[in-house]
Tab-separated table of C-alpha atoms and ligand atoms in Angstrom:
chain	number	residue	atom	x	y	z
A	20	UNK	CA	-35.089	32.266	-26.402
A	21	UNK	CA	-32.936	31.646	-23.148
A	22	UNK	CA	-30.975	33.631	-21.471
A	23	UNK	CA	-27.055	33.658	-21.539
A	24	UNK	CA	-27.505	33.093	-18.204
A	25	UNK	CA	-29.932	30.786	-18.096
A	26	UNK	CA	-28.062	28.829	-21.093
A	27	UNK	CA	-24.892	28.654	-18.696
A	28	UNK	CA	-26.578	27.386	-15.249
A	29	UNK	CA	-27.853	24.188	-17.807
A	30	UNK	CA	-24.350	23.656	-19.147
A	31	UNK	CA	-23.186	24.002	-15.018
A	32	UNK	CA	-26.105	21.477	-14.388
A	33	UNK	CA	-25.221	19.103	-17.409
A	34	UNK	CA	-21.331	19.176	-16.472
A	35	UNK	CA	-22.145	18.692	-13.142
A	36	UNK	CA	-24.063	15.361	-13.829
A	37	UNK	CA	-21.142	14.150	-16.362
A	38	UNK	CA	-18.955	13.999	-14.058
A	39	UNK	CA	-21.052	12.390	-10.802
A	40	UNK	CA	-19.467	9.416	-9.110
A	41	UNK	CA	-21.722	6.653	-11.215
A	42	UNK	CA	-24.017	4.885	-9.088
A	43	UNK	CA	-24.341	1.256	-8.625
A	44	UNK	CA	-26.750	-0.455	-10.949
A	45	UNK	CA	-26.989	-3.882	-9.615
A	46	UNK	CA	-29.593	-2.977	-7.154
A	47	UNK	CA	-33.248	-1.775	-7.324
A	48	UNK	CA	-35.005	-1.306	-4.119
A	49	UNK	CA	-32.670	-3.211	-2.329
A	50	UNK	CA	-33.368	-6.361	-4.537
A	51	UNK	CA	-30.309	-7.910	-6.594
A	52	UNK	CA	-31.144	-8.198	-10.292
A	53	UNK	CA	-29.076	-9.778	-12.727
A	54	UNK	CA	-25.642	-11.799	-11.636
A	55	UNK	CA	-25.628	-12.618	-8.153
A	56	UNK	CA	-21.672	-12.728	-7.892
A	57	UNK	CA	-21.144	-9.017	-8.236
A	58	UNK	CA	-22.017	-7.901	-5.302
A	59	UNK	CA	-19.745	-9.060	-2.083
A	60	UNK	CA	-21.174	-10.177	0.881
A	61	UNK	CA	-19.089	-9.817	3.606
A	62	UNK	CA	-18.629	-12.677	6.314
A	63	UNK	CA	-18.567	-10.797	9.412
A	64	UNK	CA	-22.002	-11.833	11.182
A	65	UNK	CA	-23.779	-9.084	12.357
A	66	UNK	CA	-25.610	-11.389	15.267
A	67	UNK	CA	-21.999	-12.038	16.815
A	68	UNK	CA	-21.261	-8.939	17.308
A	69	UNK	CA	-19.927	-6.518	20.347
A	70	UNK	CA	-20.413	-3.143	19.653
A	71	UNK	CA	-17.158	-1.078	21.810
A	72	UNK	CA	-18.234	2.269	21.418
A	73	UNK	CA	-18.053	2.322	17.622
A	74	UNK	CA	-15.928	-0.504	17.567
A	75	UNK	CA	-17.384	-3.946	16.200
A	76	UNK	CA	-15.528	-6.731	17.640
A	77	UNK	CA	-16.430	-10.076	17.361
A	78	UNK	CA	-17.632	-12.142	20.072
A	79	UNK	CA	-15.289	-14.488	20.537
A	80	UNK	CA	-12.382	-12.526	19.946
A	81	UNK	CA	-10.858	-9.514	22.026
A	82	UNK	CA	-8.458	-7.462	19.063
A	83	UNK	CA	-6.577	-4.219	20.394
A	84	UNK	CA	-5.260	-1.851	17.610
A	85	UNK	CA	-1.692	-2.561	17.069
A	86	UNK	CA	-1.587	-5.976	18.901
A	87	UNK	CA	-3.640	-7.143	15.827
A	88	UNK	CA	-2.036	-5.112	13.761
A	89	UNK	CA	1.054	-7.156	14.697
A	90	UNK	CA	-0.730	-10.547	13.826
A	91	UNK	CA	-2.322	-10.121	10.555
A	92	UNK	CA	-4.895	-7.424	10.559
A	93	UNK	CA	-3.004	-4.670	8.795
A	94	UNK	CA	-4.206	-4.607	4.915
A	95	UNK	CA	-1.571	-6.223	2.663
A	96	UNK	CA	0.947	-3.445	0.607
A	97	UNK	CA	1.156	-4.358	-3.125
A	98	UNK	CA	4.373	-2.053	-4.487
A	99	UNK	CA	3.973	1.069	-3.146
A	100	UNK	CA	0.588	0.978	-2.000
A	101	UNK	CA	-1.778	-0.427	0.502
A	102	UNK	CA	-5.166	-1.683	-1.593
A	103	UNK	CA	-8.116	-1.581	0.738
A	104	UNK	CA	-11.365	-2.346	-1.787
A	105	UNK	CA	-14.500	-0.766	-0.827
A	106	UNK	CA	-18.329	-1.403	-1.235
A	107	UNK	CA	-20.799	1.367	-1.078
A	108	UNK	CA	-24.521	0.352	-0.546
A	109	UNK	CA	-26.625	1.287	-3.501
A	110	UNK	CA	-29.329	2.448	-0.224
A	111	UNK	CA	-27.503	5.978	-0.228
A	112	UNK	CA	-27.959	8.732	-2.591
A	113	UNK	CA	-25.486	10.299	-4.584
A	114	UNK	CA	-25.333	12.697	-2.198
A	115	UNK	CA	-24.400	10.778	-0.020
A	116	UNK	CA	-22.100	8.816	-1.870
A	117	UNK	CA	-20.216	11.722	-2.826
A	118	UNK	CA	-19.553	12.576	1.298
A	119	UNK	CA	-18.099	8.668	1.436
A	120	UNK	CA	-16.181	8.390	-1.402
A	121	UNK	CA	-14.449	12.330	-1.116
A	122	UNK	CA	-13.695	10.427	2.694
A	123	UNK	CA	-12.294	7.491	1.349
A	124	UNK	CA	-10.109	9.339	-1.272
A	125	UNK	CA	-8.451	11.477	1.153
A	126	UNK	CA	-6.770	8.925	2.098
A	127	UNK	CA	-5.204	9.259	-0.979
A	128	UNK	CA	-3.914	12.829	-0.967
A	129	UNK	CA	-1.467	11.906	2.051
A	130	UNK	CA	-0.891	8.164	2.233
A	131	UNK	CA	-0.217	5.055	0.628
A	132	UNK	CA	-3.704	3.907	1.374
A	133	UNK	CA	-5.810	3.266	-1.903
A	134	UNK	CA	-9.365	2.579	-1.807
A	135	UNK	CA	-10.467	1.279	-4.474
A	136	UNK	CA	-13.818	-0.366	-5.674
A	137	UNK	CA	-14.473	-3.614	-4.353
A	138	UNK	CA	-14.615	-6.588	-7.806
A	139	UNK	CA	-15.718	-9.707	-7.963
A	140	UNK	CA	-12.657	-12.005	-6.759
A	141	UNK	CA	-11.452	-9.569	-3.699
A	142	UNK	CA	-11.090	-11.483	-0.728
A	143	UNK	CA	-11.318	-8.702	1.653
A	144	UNK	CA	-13.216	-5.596	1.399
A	145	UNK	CA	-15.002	-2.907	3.039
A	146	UNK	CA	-18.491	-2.772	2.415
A	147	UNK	CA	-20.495	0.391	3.607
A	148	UNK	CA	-23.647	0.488	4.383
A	149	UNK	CA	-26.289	2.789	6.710
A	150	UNK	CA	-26.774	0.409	9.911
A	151	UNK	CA	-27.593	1.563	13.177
A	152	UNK	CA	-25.323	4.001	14.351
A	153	UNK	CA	-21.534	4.516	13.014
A	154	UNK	CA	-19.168	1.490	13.970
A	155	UNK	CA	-16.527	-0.460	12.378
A	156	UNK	CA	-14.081	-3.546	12.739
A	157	UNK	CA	-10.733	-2.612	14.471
A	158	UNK	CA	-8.469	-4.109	11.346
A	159	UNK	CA	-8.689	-5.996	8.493
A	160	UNK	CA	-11.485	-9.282	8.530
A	161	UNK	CA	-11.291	-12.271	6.771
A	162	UNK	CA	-13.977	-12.482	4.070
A	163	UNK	CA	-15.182	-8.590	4.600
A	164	UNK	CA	-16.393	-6.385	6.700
A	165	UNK	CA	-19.138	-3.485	6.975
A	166	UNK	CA	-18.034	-0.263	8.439
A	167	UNK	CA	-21.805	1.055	9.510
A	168	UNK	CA	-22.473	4.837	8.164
A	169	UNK	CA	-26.320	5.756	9.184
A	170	UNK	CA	-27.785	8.437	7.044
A	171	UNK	CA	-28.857	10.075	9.805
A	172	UNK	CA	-25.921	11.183	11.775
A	173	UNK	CA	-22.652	9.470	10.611
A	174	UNK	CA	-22.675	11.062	6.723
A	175	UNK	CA	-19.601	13.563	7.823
A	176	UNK	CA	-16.300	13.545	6.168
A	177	UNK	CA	-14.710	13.528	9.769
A	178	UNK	CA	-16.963	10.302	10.752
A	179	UNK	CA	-15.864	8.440	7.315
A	180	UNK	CA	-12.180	9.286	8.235
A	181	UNK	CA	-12.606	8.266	11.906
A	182	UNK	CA	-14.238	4.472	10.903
A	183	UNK	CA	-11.963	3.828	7.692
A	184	UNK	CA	-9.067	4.418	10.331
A	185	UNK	CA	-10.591	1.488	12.803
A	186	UNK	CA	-10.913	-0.777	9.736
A	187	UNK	CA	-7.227	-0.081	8.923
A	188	UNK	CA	-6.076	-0.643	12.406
A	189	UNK	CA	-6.272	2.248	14.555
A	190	UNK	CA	-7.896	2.569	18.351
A	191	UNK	CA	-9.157	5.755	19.689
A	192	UNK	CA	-6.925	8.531	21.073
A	193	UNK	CA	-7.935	7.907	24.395
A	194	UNK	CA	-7.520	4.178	24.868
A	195	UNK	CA	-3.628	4.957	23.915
A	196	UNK	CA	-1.450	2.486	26.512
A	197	UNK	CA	0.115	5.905	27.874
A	198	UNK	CA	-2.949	8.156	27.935
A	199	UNK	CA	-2.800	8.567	31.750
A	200	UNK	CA	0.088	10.467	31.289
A	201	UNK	CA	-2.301	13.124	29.008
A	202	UNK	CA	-5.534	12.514	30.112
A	203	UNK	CA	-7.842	11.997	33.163
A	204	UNK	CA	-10.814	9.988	32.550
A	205	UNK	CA	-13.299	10.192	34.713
A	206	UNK	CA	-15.551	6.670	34.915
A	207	UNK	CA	-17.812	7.912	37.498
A	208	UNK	CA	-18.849	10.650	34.839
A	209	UNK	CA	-19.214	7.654	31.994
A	210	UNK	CA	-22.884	5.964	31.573
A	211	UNK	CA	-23.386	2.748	32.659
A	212	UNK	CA	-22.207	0.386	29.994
A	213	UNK	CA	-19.769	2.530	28.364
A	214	UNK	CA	-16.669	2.270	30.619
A	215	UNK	CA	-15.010	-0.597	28.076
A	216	UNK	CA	-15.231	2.350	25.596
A	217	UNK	CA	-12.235	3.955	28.063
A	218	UNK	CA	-10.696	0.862	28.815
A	219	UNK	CA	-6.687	1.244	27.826
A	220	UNK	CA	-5.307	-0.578	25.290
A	221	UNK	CA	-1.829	-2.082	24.784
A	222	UNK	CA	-1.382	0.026	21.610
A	223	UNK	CA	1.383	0.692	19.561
A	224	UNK	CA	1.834	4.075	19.440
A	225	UNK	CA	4.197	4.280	16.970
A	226	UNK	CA	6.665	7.191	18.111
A	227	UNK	CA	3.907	9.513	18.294
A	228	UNK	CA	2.541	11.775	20.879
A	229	UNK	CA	-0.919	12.028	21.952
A	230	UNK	CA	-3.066	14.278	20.071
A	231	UNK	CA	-6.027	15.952	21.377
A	232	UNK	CA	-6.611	17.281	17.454
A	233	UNK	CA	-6.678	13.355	16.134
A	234	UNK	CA	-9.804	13.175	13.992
A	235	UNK	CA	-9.535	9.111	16.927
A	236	UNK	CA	-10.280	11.293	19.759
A	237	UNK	CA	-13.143	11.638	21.615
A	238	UNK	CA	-14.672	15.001	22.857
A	239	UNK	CA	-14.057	15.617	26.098
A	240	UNK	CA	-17.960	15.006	27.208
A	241	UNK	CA	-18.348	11.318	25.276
A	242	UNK	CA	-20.653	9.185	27.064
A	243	UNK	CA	-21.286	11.240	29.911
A	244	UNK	CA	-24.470	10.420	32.091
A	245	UNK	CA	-24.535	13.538	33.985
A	246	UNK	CA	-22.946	16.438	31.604
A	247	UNK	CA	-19.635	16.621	33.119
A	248	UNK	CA	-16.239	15.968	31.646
A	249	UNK	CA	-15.653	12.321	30.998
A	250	UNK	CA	-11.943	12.631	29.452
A	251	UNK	CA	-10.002	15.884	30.735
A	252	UNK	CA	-6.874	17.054	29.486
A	253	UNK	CA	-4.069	17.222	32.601
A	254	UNK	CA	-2.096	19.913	30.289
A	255	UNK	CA	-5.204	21.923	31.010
A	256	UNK	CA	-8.442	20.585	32.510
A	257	UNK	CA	-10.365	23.612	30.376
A	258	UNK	CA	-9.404	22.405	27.187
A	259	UNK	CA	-11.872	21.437	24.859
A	260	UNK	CA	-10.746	18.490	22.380
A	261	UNK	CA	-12.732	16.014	20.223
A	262	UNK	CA	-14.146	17.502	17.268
A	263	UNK	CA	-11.383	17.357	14.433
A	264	UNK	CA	-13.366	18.089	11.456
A	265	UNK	CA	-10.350	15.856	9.577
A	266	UNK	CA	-7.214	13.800	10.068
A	267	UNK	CA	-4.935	15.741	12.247
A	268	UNK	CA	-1.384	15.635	11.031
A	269	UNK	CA	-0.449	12.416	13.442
A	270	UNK	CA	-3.278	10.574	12.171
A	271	UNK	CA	-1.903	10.922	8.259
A	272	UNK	CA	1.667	10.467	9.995
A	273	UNK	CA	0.577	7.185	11.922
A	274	UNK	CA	-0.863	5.615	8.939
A	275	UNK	CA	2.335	6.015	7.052
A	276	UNK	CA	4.220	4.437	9.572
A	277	UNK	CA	2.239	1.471	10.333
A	278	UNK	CA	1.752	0.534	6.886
A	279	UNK	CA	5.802	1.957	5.985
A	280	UNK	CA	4.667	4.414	3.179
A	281	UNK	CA	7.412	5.596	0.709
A	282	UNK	CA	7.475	9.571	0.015
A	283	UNK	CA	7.497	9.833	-3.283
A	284	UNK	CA	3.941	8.186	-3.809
A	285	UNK	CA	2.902	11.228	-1.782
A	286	UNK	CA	1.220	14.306	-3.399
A	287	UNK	CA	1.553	17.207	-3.049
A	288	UNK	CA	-0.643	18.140	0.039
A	289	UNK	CA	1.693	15.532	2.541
A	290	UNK	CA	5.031	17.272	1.035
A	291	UNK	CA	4.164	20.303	2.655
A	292	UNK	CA	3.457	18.618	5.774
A	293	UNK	CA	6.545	16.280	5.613
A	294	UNK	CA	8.984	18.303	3.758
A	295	UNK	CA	11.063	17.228	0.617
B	296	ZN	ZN1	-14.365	5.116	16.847
């Protein structure tokens, strides 16, 4: 005979696994089986790659935030919202899907940005997958795109925030065209090889200030060779910065903006940060 309690952590364990995010079939060890058109493969090639930081950029083009968001790179609004389809490997474990996808729908709690699972027929499309290291494209790609999430290391809500933002257009805080009015940064602090990762950018900084609590900003010690400061804050050089653990305010405020979100699709969680 079981225990009441014993009885109730099986029901916990039984609801639990009803309502898990269901896991991609098509795959088994890695190896399609079955119809070959339902899973996307995205154009981008990895071989032509330039890795900025965590920013893939194609070889023979140079893209900047907003100056491609400007020309084509933004992800197309249908009504209200902004569609972005997504591809999850079938390499991570539901654990680990479950980080990615409660990422990817928190953009939905405060923007017009829907993610929603890539189908046969979509054009252009996320597809996520445990490379080396955590990157992404700056923007929307013809044909698709990965955004790079390695197990070891990138599987934080923060990180899946920070890369979906690239993909839908956004630079890092500290590349903003008027960060020298915020920021030092200190190159001869910066490995070897890194600098472009500081370069400025012509971005489009839609209205808002910089924002040392931006889930796009770096900590203050990124890339440092030597353990001192590579990006110091001129409001006060002691200030540590760079570890949002989520979109700051301005980074949910931003999005809406560039991609001219409409209030009332909002829930509740943005009302109270926007008003009525
Ligand atoms: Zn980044």
């Amino acid at each position: 005979m079981m225990s009441p309690a014993l009885l109730f952590l099986l029901f916990l364990l039984m609801a639990d696994l009803s309502v898990s995010v269901p896991v991609n079939n098509e795959y088994q060890n890695n190896e399609l089986v079955g119809d070959s058109e339902v899973v996307p493969r995205p154009k981008a090639n990895l071989q032509n790659i330039v890795l900025h930081g965590d920013i893939a950029e194609p070889n023979t083009l140079s893209r900047n935030a907003d100056p491609c968001t400007a020309k084509g790179c933004k992800w197309p609004k249908s009504g209200h919202y902004v569609y972005v389809p997504y591809f999850i490997s079938a390499n991570y474990s539901e654990e680990e899907r479950n980080i990615i996808i409660r990422g990817l729908q928190s953009f939905h709690l405060s923007t017009c940005i829907r993610l929603v699972p890539w189908k046969s027929g979509d054009v252009d499309y996320i597809y996520i997958e445990s490379k080396d290291g955590c990157w992404s494209y700056l923007g929307r790609q013809i044909g698709g795109q990965y955004i790079s999430l390695e197990k070891r290391g990138c599987l934080y809500h923060s990180t899946v925030q920070h890369e979906v933002l690239h993909a839908l257009g956004f630079n890092h805080e500290q590349v903003r065209s008027d960060r020298d009015n915020y920021v030092w940064v200190h190159f001869e602090n910066i490995k070897p090889g890194r600098e472009h990762a500081f370069e400025k950018k012509q971005t489009n900084n839609l209205g808002t200030p910089y924002d040392f609590t931006s889930v796009m900003e770096y900590p203050n010690d990124a890339f440092s060779k030597n353990g001192k400061p590579t990006i110091v804050a001129k409001c006060n050089p002691n200030y540590k910065f760079g570890n949002a653990k989520e979109m700051s305010a301005n980074d949910i405020f931003r999005i809406n903006k560039l991609y001219d979100c409409q209030f009332p699709v909002l829930k509740r969680s943005a009302s109270r940060s926007y008003g009525p």
